[in-house]
Amino acid sequence: MNRTTLSLIGAATALAAISGVAALTGGSSDDAGSAGKAATRLPVQRSTLLCPTPSTSDVSSTTYTAYTPKRDGVDAKDGTAELLPAQNAADDVTDPGGDGKGDKNDKSGKDGGKGGDKPVLPLKEPGKPVTTDVSSAGAPALIGTADGRFAPGWTVQQTTTIDAGSGRGILGTACTAPDTDFWFPGVSTDRGRQDFVHLTNPDDAAAEVDLKLYGPSGRLKSATDESITVPPRSTLPVLLSTLTDQRAESASLRVTARSGRIGAEVQAVDQKAGSDWLPPSAVPSSSVAIPGIPKDATSARLVVFAPGSDDADLKVRLAGPNNSITPAGHESLHVKSGMTAAIDLGDVTKGEPGSLLLTPEGGEGPATPVVAALQVTRGKGGDQETAFIPATAAIDRSATAADNRTKGSTLSLVAPRAAAKVRITASAGAGGGSPVSKTYEVKGGTTKALEPPRPASGKGPYAVTVERLSGGPVHASRMLELTQDGVPMFTIQSLPDDRGTVVVPEAGQNMSLLNDD
C-alpha cells in the first residue's frame, strides 16, 4: 500500500471522527482549535446484565426484581429494558476432560435448555420496579439489555428460596455485567461443599474461558489442560471439584476469558450450613473493605488471596458502630504470593454490626494488592444458614439494591477513612406508592447498619438507592433475611457503584489530522 493510499484512508477516518464529534457534542465550525476541553460526565446509553440459573431444586422459588432509578439529564422518552432466557449449554462441556456425558450428578440441563424469546421484566418507566415470581426448577439463566433512559443504574436482583434439602436457604444475587476477568476467594473443593461456577456468554460468538484454582499451598493441580468453551448466548455451570483431584476447604478461583466476555458467579452449597451465591471480589487492591457483617453472626471465615508476585502483610480491623478495633488474636494476616490464606474469626461482631477492613502493615515498598471474601454464618447446629460478602468497591456516585421487603432488609454502610454523607432513597413499590429519601452521615472508621426507608403507601418489593453526597469513600451491602422453621435464612448483596454515568471528554475539530507529512 503506497503513501498516497494511506493518506486518503487517514483523511477519510479523520473526517468520520469529526462528524462523530459534532454529533456527540453539538460542535460547529466555530469550535475549530478548541480541542482538549474539559470532560463531561454523561449517563450511559446501554447496559448489559447477566443472571445465572437460579436453582435446579424441585422445592425452589425465585423472585426477580428489576429497577432503574430516575436520573437528571436523561431523555424521558426513549429506551427499553428487558431480559431473555439463555440457552443451557451441553452437559459434556460441564465436565471438561470427562467422558462426554458430563457430571452424572449435575441436573442443570434437565429442562433441555430451550431458552426462548419471551422478554422477562420489561420496564415501563424509571423509578418504579417490576417483579415476577417463578415457582418451577426450570427457570433459565437470563441475558438482559437496557438502553436509553433505562440504562443508567439498571439493576436486577434474583432471590431464590429453597425450602428443604442440603441447599435450603435464601440465595440472592444481583445480576452482573459481563467482563473478562473475575476473582472468587472463598470457593471450596471440599467434600462437604458443592460449588458451581456459572458462566454466561451474552454475545453471538463463543467465549473461551480458563478456570484456575489456588489453595493454601498454591495452584491446585488441574484435572484437564483444556479451556472451556461457552457457546453464544448460553450459560454453563461447572462443578469446581471436577477441575481438580485436590480437596481444599478454602480456595480461590480465577475466571479468565481468553476470547469474548462472560458473566461469572459461584453457587456454593454447604451440606450443613445452607447455600448462597458468592459474587466476584472487587479488583485486587492493597486496601480492602468487606461491608455488612450481621450483628448476630455466629461465625465468620475470612479468605484472602495475593495474586501478584509479592507476599502481602495486612492489618485486620473491625469497623463497628462507634469505632474501629482489632479482633482479638487476629491483629494481622500474612498472605503468601499465589496462595490462599483463611482465618476463622468466630463471632467477631460480638452482638454489634460491623465491617472488616484490611490495610497494608507498616513497612517500606509498595503495598501488595489482594482479593478477599468473608463467609458468614448465622444460627447454630442444624439451624445454620450461610452467606458471602466479597471485598466491595466504594460507591463513587450511586448504587442500588433492587429487591427489598417491608421486613427483613438491613443496609450497612462503612466509611473506612473520612466521614461521609449519603442519601438513601426508597423507590415506589412494585405495586405502587411514592419514593422516600433520607440523609445519613457515616463517621470515619465506623459502620452504620440501618433499616432502609420504605416507600410511602407502597406495596410489593421496592428498590433502595444509596448516593454518596460528600466526604470520604463509602462501601455498602444489603442483607435480606427470612426466618423459616427456626432457620435464620439470609442473603447479603454487596453494592458497588452502578457505573450509571461515564466521563466523556469534549473534543473539537483539528484539521491538522488531514495533513500529509
Coordinates of C-alpha atoms in Angstrom, one line a residue:
M1 CA 0.0 0.0 0.0
N2 CA 1.6 3.4 -1.1
R3 CA 1.8 6.6 0.8
T4 CA -1.0 8.3 -1.2
T5 CA -3.4 5.4 -0.4
L6 CA -2.5 5.7 3.3
S7 CA -3.1 9.5 3.3
L8 CA -6.6 9.0 1.7
I9 CA -7.5 6.5 4.3
G10 CA -6.3 8.8 7.1
A11 CA -8.3 11.7 5.7
A12 CA -11.5 9.6 5.4
T13 CA -11.0 8.4 9.0
A14 CA -10.4 11.9 10.3
L15 CA -13.5 13.2 8.5
A16 CA -15.6 10.4 10.1
A17 CA -14.2 11.3 13.5
I18 CA -15.0 14.9 13.1
S19 CA -18.6 14.1 12.1
G20 CA -18.9 11.9 15.1
V21 CA -17.6 14.5 17.5
A22 CA -20.0 17.1 16.1
A23 CA -22.9 14.7 16.6
L24 CA -21.9 14.0 20.1
T25 CA -21.1 17.5 21.4
G26 CA -23.2 19.6 19.1
G27 CA -20.0 21.3 17.8
S28 CA -19.8 23.6 14.9
S29 CA -17.1 25.1 12.7
D30 CA -16.7 27.8 15.4
D31 CA -15.2 25.1 17.6
A32 CA -12.1 24.6 15.5
G33 CA -9.0 24.7 17.5
S34 CA -10.8 24.1 20.8
A35 CA -9.6 20.5 21.3
G36 CA -8.8 19.5 24.9
K37 CA -12.0 20.9 26.5
A38 CA -12.9 19.7 30.0
A39 CA -14.5 16.2 30.2
T40 CA -18.3 15.9 30.8
R41 CA -20.0 13.2 32.9
L42 CA -23.0 11.7 30.9
P43 CA -25.5 8.9 31.6
V44 CA -24.6 5.6 29.9
Q45 CA -26.6 4.7 26.9
R46 CA -26.6 0.9 27.1
S47 CA -26.2 -1.6 29.9
T48 CA -25.9 -5.4 29.8
L49 CA -26.7 -7.7 32.8
L50 CA -26.5 -11.5 33.2
C51 CA -28.4 -13.6 35.7
P52 CA -27.3 -17.2 36.5
T53 CA -29.6 -20.2 36.5
P54 CA -31.3 -19.8 39.9
S55 CA -31.7 -23.4 41.1
T56 CA -32.4 -26.9 39.9
S57 CA -34.2 -27.8 43.2
D58 CA -37.8 -29.0 42.9
V59 CA -38.7 -27.1 46.0
S60 CA -37.3 -23.7 45.0
S61 CA -39.0 -20.5 44.1
T62 CA -37.4 -17.3 42.7
T63 CA -38.3 -13.7 42.7
Y64 CA -36.8 -11.4 40.0
T65 CA -36.9 -7.6 40.6
A66 CA -35.7 -5.0 38.0
Y67 CA -35.3 -1.3 38.5
T68 CA -33.8 1.8 37.0
P69 CA -33.5 5.0 39.1
K70 CA -34.8 8.3 37.8
R71 CA -31.8 10.4 36.6
D72 CA -31.4 14.0 35.7
G73 CA -30.2 14.7 32.2
V74 CA -31.7 11.5 30.7
D75 CA -34.1 11.5 27.8
A76 CA -37.5 10.8 29.4
K77 CA -39.0 9.1 26.3
D78 CA -36.7 6.6 24.5
G79 CA -35.4 3.3 25.7
T80 CA -36.2 -0.3 26.7
A81 CA -35.0 -2.7 29.4
E82 CA -35.7 -6.5 29.3
L83 CA -34.1 -9.9 29.7
L84 CA -34.3 -13.0 27.6
P85 CA -33.6 -16.6 28.5
A86 CA -30.2 -18.0 27.8
Q87 CA -29.5 -21.4 26.1
N88 CA -28.3 -24.1 28.5
A89 CA -25.0 -25.4 27.1
A90 CA -24.4 -29.1 26.5
D91 CA -23.6 -31.2 29.6
D92 CA -20.4 -32.7 28.1
V93 CA -18.7 -29.3 28.4
T94 CA -19.6 -29.2 32.1
D95 CA -17.1 -31.9 32.8
P96 CA -14.0 -30.8 30.8
G97 CA -11.8 -33.7 30.0
G98 CA -14.5 -36.2 31.1
D99 CA -16.2 -39.0 29.2
G100 CA -18.5 -36.7 27.2
K101 CA -21.5 -37.5 29.4
G102 CA -21.0 -34.7 31.9
D103 CA -21.3 -35.0 35.6
K104 CA -24.0 -37.6 36.4
N105 CA -24.9 -35.6 39.5
D106 CA -25.4 -32.3 37.5
K107 CA -29.0 -31.9 36.6
S108 CA -28.6 -28.4 35.2
G109 CA -29.7 -29.4 31.8
K110 CA -32.8 -31.4 32.6
D111 CA -35.1 -28.7 31.2
G112 CA -33.4 -29.1 27.8
G113 CA -32.0 -25.6 27.8
K114 CA -34.5 -24.5 25.2
G115 CA -34.4 -20.8 26.2
G116 CA -36.9 -18.7 24.5
D117 CA -37.6 -15.3 23.1
K118 CA -40.3 -14.0 25.5
P119 CA -38.9 -10.9 27.3
V120 CA -38.7 -11.0 31.1
L121 CA -39.1 -8.0 33.4
P122 CA -39.6 -5.3 30.8
L123 CA -39.6 -1.9 32.5
K124 CA -42.2 0.7 31.7
E125 CA -40.8 3.7 33.5
P126 CA -37.7 4.6 35.5
G127 CA -38.3 4.9 39.3
K128 CA -40.8 2.0 39.5
P129 CA -39.6 -1.6 39.9
V130 CA -41.2 -4.6 38.2
T131 CA -41.2 -8.0 39.7
T132 CA -42.1 -11.6 38.8
D133 CA -42.1 -15.0 40.6
V134 CA -41.0 -18.3 39.2
S135 CA -42.0 -21.4 41.2
S136 CA -40.5 -24.1 39.0
A137 CA -37.0 -25.5 39.0
G138 CA -36.7 -24.9 35.3
A139 CA -36.1 -21.2 35.4
P140 CA -33.3 -20.4 32.9
A141 CA -30.3 -18.0 33.1
L142 CA -31.1 -14.6 31.7
I143 CA -29.3 -12.2 29.4
G144 CA -30.6 -8.6 29.5
T145 CA -30.0 -5.3 27.9
A146 CA -31.2 -1.8 28.8
D147 CA -30.8 1.3 26.6
G148 CA -31.8 4.9 26.6
R149 CA -33.5 6.2 29.7
F150 CA -33.4 2.7 31.3
A151 CA -29.6 2.1 31.0
P152 CA -28.1 4.3 33.8
G153 CA -28.2 2.4 37.0
W154 CA -30.3 -0.5 35.7
T155 CA -30.3 -3.2 38.4
V156 CA -31.8 -6.7 38.5
Q157 CA -32.0 -8.8 41.7
Q158 CA -32.5 -12.6 41.7
T159 CA -33.7 -14.0 45.1
T160 CA -34.3 -17.8 45.4
T161 CA -35.8 -19.7 48.4
I162 CA -35.1 -23.4 48.8
D163 CA -37.4 -24.9 51.4
A164 CA -35.6 -28.2 52.1
G165 CA -32.5 -30.3 51.3
S166 CA -28.8 -29.6 51.7
G167 CA -29.1 -26.3 49.8
R168 CA -32.0 -24.9 51.8
G169 CA -32.0 -21.2 52.5
I170 CA -32.1 -17.9 50.6
L171 CA -29.8 -17.5 47.6
G172 CA -29.6 -13.9 46.5
T173 CA -27.6 -12.2 43.8
A174 CA -27.5 -9.0 41.8
C175 CA -27.2 -9.8 38.1
T176 CA -23.8 -8.8 36.9
A177 CA -22.2 -7.1 33.9
P178 CA -20.1 -9.1 31.5
D179 CA -16.3 -8.9 31.8
T180 CA -13.1 -10.8 31.1
D181 CA -11.5 -11.4 34.5
F182 CA -13.0 -12.4 37.9
W183 CA -11.7 -13.5 41.3
F184 CA -13.6 -15.7 43.7
P185 CA -11.8 -16.1 47.0
G186 CA -13.9 -18.3 49.3
V187 CA -14.7 -21.2 47.0
S188 CA -14.2 -24.8 48.1
T189 CA -13.5 -28.2 46.6
D190 CA -14.1 -29.9 50.0
R191 CA -16.4 -32.9 50.2
G192 CA -18.8 -31.0 52.3
R193 CA -19.3 -28.4 49.6
Q194 CA -20.6 -28.4 46.1
D195 CA -19.5 -25.2 44.3
F196 CA -20.6 -24.4 40.7
V197 CA -19.3 -21.5 38.8
H198 CA -22.0 -20.3 36.4
L199 CA -20.5 -18.9 33.1
T200 CA -22.9 -16.9 30.9
N201 CA -22.0 -15.7 27.4
P202 CA -24.1 -12.7 26.2
D203 CA -22.6 -12.4 22.7
D204 CA -23.1 -14.0 19.3
A205 CA -19.6 -15.7 19.3
A206 CA -18.3 -18.4 21.5
A207 CA -16.2 -17.5 24.5
E208 CA -13.0 -19.4 25.6
V209 CA -12.6 -19.4 29.4
D210 CA -9.8 -20.6 31.7
L211 CA -10.6 -21.7 35.3
K212 CA -7.7 -21.8 37.8
L213 CA -7.9 -22.8 41.4
Y214 CA -5.5 -21.8 44.2
G215 CA -5.3 -23.4 47.6
P216 CA -3.2 -22.9 50.8
S217 CA -0.1 -24.2 49.0
G218 CA -0.6 -22.6 45.7
R219 CA -2.2 -23.7 42.4
L220 CA -4.3 -26.8 42.6
K221 CA -3.3 -29.4 40.1
S222 CA -5.8 -29.4 37.2
A223 CA -7.5 -32.5 36.0
T224 CA -7.5 -31.1 32.5
D225 CA -5.4 -28.7 30.4
E226 CA -8.4 -27.8 28.2
S227 CA -10.1 -24.4 28.3
I228 CA -13.9 -24.3 28.5
T229 CA -16.0 -23.1 25.6
V230 CA -19.2 -21.3 26.4
P231 CA -21.4 -21.2 23.3
P232 CA -23.0 -18.0 22.1
R233 CA -26.0 -16.7 24.1
S234 CA -25.6 -19.6 26.5
T235 CA -24.9 -20.4 30.1
L236 CA -22.8 -23.2 31.6
P237 CA -22.5 -24.4 35.2
V238 CA -19.1 -26.1 36.1
L239 CA -18.7 -28.1 39.3
L240 CA -15.3 -27.0 40.7
S241 CA -14.5 -30.3 42.3
T242 CA -14.4 -31.8 38.7
L243 CA -11.5 -29.5 37.8
T244 CA -9.0 -31.0 40.3
D245 CA -8.4 -34.1 42.4
Q246 CA -7.2 -32.0 45.3
R247 CA -9.5 -31.1 48.1
A248 CA -9.3 -27.6 49.7
E249 CA -11.7 -26.3 52.4
S250 CA -10.9 -22.7 51.3
A251 CA -9.6 -21.8 47.8
S252 CA -9.6 -19.0 45.3
L253 CA -10.9 -19.3 41.8
R254 CA -9.8 -17.1 38.9
V255 CA -12.0 -17.0 35.8
T256 CA -10.4 -15.5 32.7
A257 CA -11.9 -15.2 29.2
R258 CA -9.3 -15.8 26.6
S259 CA -11.8 -14.6 23.9
G260 CA -15.1 -12.9 24.3
R261 CA -16.6 -11.8 27.5
I262 CA -18.7 -13.6 30.2
G263 CA -20.6 -13.2 33.4
A264 CA -19.4 -15.4 36.3
E265 CA -20.9 -16.2 39.7
V266 CA -20.3 -19.1 42.1
Q267 CA -23.2 -21.0 43.7
A268 CA -21.9 -22.5 46.9
V269 CA -23.9 -25.3 48.6
D270 CA -22.8 -26.4 52.1
Q271 CA -24.1 -29.7 53.2
K272 CA -24.6 -28.4 56.8
A273 CA -24.9 -24.6 56.5
G274 CA -27.2 -24.0 53.6
S275 CA -26.2 -22.2 50.4
D276 CA -25.8 -18.9 48.7
W277 CA -24.2 -17.1 45.8
L278 CA -20.6 -16.0 46.0
P279 CA -20.1 -12.9 43.8
P280 CA -16.7 -11.9 42.5
S281 CA -14.4 -9.8 44.7
A282 CA -13.5 -6.3 43.8
V283 CA -10.4 -5.9 41.6
P284 CA -7.1 -6.6 43.5
S285 CA -6.3 -3.7 45.9
S286 CA -3.9 -3.1 48.8
S287 CA -6.8 -1.8 51.0
V288 CA -10.0 -3.8 51.2
A289 CA -13.4 -3.3 52.7
I290 CA -15.9 -6.1 53.4
P291 CA -19.1 -4.3 54.5
G292 CA -22.1 -5.6 56.4
I293 CA -21.4 -8.4 58.9
P294 CA -24.6 -9.1 60.8
K295 CA -24.7 -8.4 64.5
D296 CA -25.8 -11.9 65.3
A297 CA -23.2 -13.7 63.1
T298 CA -22.1 -16.9 64.9
S299 CA -19.0 -17.4 62.8
A300 CA -17.1 -15.6 60.1
R301 CA -14.3 -17.1 57.9
L302 CA -12.0 -14.7 56.1
V303 CA -10.4 -15.8 52.8
V304 CA -7.7 -13.8 51.2
F305 CA -5.5 -14.3 48.1
A306 CA -2.5 -12.4 46.8
P307 CA -2.4 -12.7 43.0
G308 CA 0.9 -10.8 42.5
S309 CA 4.5 -11.9 42.8
D310 CA 4.9 -10.5 46.3
D311 CA 3.6 -11.6 49.7
A312 CA 1.0 -9.4 51.4
D313 CA 1.1 -8.3 55.1
L314 CA -2.3 -7.0 56.2
K315 CA -3.6 -5.3 59.2
V316 CA -7.1 -6.6 60.2
R317 CA -9.6 -4.2 61.7
L318 CA -13.3 -4.4 62.5
A319 CA -15.3 -1.2 62.0
G320 CA -18.2 -1.2 64.4
P321 CA -20.9 1.3 65.2
N322 CA -18.6 3.6 67.2
N323 CA -15.0 3.0 66.2
S324 CA -12.6 0.5 64.6
I325 CA -10.9 -2.2 66.7
T326 CA -8.5 -5.1 66.2
P327 CA -10.1 -8.5 66.5
A328 CA -8.5 -10.3 69.4
G329 CA -5.9 -12.8 68.2
H330 CA -6.1 -11.6 64.6
E331 CA -4.2 -8.3 64.5
S332 CA -2.5 -9.1 61.2
L333 CA -2.5 -11.6 58.3
H334 CA 0.4 -12.8 56.2
V335 CA -0.6 -14.0 52.7
K336 CA 2.0 -15.7 50.5
S337 CA 2.1 -14.9 46.9
G338 CA -0.1 -17.2 44.8
M339 CA -1.6 -18.8 47.9
T340 CA -4.9 -18.7 49.7
A341 CA -5.0 -17.8 53.4
A342 CA -8.0 -18.3 55.6
I343 CA -8.7 -17.5 59.2
D344 CA -11.7 -18.2 61.4
L345 CA -12.8 -15.1 63.2
G346 CA -15.6 -16.7 65.2
D347 CA -18.4 -14.4 66.4
V348 CA -16.3 -11.4 65.7
T349 CA -19.0 -8.8 65.9
K350 CA -20.0 -9.7 69.5
G351 CA -23.6 -8.6 69.0
E352 CA -22.9 -5.4 67.1
P353 CA -23.0 -4.9 63.3
G354 CA -19.6 -4.4 61.7
S355 CA -17.4 -4.5 58.6
L356 CA -13.9 -5.8 58.0
L357 CA -11.1 -3.5 56.8
L358 CA -7.8 -4.9 55.5
T359 CA -5.0 -2.4 55.1
P360 CA -1.2 -2.8 54.5
E361 CA 1.0 -3.3 57.5
G362 CA 3.7 -0.7 58.0
G363 CA 6.8 -1.1 56.0
E364 CA 8.8 0.1 53.1
G365 CA 8.0 -0.5 49.5
P366 CA 4.7 -0.6 47.6
A367 CA 1.7 -2.4 49.2
T368 CA 0.6 -5.7 47.7
P369 CA -2.9 -5.9 46.2
V370 CA -5.2 -8.7 47.3
V371 CA -8.7 -10.1 46.8
A372 CA -10.9 -11.2 49.7
A373 CA -14.2 -12.5 50.8
L374 CA -16.0 -13.4 54.0
Q375 CA -18.2 -16.5 54.7
V376 CA -20.7 -15.6 57.4
T377 CA -22.9 -18.0 59.3
R378 CA -26.0 -17.3 61.4
G379 CA -27.7 -19.8 63.7
K380 CA -26.3 -23.0 65.3
G381 CA -26.4 -26.7 64.9
G382 CA -28.9 -27.9 62.3
D383 CA -30.4 -24.4 62.1
Q384 CA -27.4 -22.7 60.4
E385 CA -27.5 -20.6 57.3
T386 CA -24.6 -19.1 55.4
A387 CA -23.9 -16.1 53.1
F388 CA -20.9 -14.5 51.5
I389 CA -19.6 -10.9 51.4
P390 CA -16.8 -10.2 48.9
A391 CA -14.4 -7.3 49.0
T392 CA -16.5 -4.4 47.7
A393 CA -15.5 -1.4 45.7
A394 CA -16.5 2.0 47.0
I395 CA -19.6 3.9 45.8
D396 CA -18.4 6.7 43.6
R397 CA -21.8 8.2 42.9
S398 CA -24.7 5.7 43.5
A399 CA -25.6 2.0 43.9
T400 CA -28.9 0.1 44.1
A401 CA -30.3 -3.0 45.8
A402 CA -33.5 -3.9 43.8
D403 CA -35.4 -6.4 46.0
N404 CA -36.3 -5.1 49.4
R405 CA -39.2 -6.2 51.6
T406 CA -41.2 -4.3 54.2
K407 CA -39.5 -6.6 56.8
G408 CA -36.1 -8.2 56.9
S409 CA -33.9 -5.6 55.0
T410 CA -30.8 -4.2 56.6
L411 CA -28.5 -1.7 54.9
S412 CA -24.8 -1.5 56.0
L413 CA -22.5 1.5 55.2
V414 CA -18.9 1.7 56.2
A415 CA -16.6 4.7 55.8
P416 CA -13.1 3.3 56.2
R417 CA -11.3 6.7 56.5
A418 CA -13.1 10.1 56.5
A419 CA -16.7 10.7 57.4
A420 CA -19.2 10.7 54.6
K421 CA -22.7 11.9 53.9
V422 CA -25.2 9.7 51.9
R423 CA -28.7 10.0 50.7
I424 CA -30.8 6.8 50.7
T425 CA -33.9 6.6 48.6
A426 CA -36.6 4.0 48.7
S427 CA -38.4 3.8 45.4
A428 CA -42.1 3.3 44.8
G429 CA -43.1 -0.3 45.4
A430 CA -43.8 -2.7 42.5
G431 CA -47.5 -2.3 43.5
G432 CA -47.5 1.5 43.8
G433 CA -46.6 4.1 46.4
S434 CA -44.3 7.1 46.4
P435 CA -40.5 7.3 46.9
V436 CA -39.0 8.4 50.2
S437 CA -35.5 9.8 50.8
K438 CA -33.4 10.3 54.0
T439 CA -29.9 11.6 54.5
Y440 CA -27.4 10.0 56.9
E441 CA -23.8 10.6 58.0
V442 CA -21.3 7.8 58.5
K443 CA -18.4 8.6 60.8
G444 CA -15.0 7.7 59.6
G445 CA -13.8 4.2 60.7
T446 CA -17.3 3.1 61.6
T447 CA -20.2 1.0 60.2
K448 CA -23.8 2.3 60.2
A449 CA -26.4 -0.5 59.9
L450 CA -30.0 0.6 59.5
E451 CA -33.4 -0.4 58.2
P452 CA -33.7 1.5 54.9
P453 CA -36.6 3.9 54.3
R454 CA -39.8 2.4 52.9
P455 CA -42.0 3.9 50.2
A456 CA -45.0 5.9 51.3
S457 CA -48.1 3.7 50.8
G458 CA -46.1 1.3 48.8
K459 CA -46.8 -2.4 48.1
G460 CA -44.6 -5.1 46.9
P461 CA -40.8 -5.2 46.6
Y462 CA -39.0 -1.9 46.3
A463 CA -35.5 -0.7 45.4
V464 CA -33.1 1.2 47.7
T465 CA -30.5 3.6 46.1
V466 CA -27.5 4.9 48.0
E467 CA -26.0 8.1 46.8
R468 CA -22.7 9.4 48.2
L469 CA -23.1 13.2 48.6
S470 CA -19.8 14.2 50.2
G471 CA -16.9 13.1 52.3
G472 CA -14.7 10.0 52.1
P473 CA -15.3 6.7 50.3
V474 CA -18.3 4.6 51.3
H475 CA -18.8 0.8 50.9
A476 CA -22.2 -0.8 51.3
S477 CA -24.1 -4.0 51.4
R478 CA -27.7 -5.1 51.9
M479 CA -28.9 -8.1 54.0
L480 CA -32.3 -9.7 53.3
E481 CA -33.4 -12.2 55.9
L482 CA -36.4 -14.5 56.2
T483 CA -36.6 -16.9 59.2
Q484 CA -38.3 -20.2 58.3
D485 CA -38.9 -23.1 60.6
G486 CA -36.4 -21.7 63.1
V487 CA -33.6 -21.3 60.4
P488 CA -32.3 -17.7 60.2
M489 CA -32.2 -17.7 56.4
F490 CA -30.5 -14.7 54.9
T491 CA -28.5 -13.4 51.9
I492 CA -26.2 -10.4 51.6
Q493 CA -25.6 -8.4 48.4
S494 CA -22.7 -6.0 48.1
L495 CA -23.4 -2.6 46.5
P496 CA -20.5 -1.4 44.3
D497 CA -21.0 1.7 42.2
D498 CA -23.6 1.2 39.5
R499 CA -21.5 3.0 36.8
G500 CA -24.6 4.7 35.6
T501 CA -22.5 7.6 34.2
V502 CA -19.3 7.8 32.2
V503 CA -16.8 10.6 31.7
V504 CA -16.8 11.7 28.0
P505 CA -14.1 14.1 27.0
E506 CA -15.2 17.0 24.8
A507 CA -13.2 17.4 21.6
G508 CA -13.1 19.9 18.8
Q509 CA -12.1 19.7 15.2
N510 CA -8.4 19.6 14.4
M511 CA -7.9 19.9 10.6
S512 CA -4.2 19.2 11.0
L513 CA -5.2 15.5 11.1
L514 CA -5.7 15.7 7.4
N515 CA -2.2 16.9 6.6
D516 CA 0.1 14.6 4.7
D517 CA 3.5 14.9 6.3

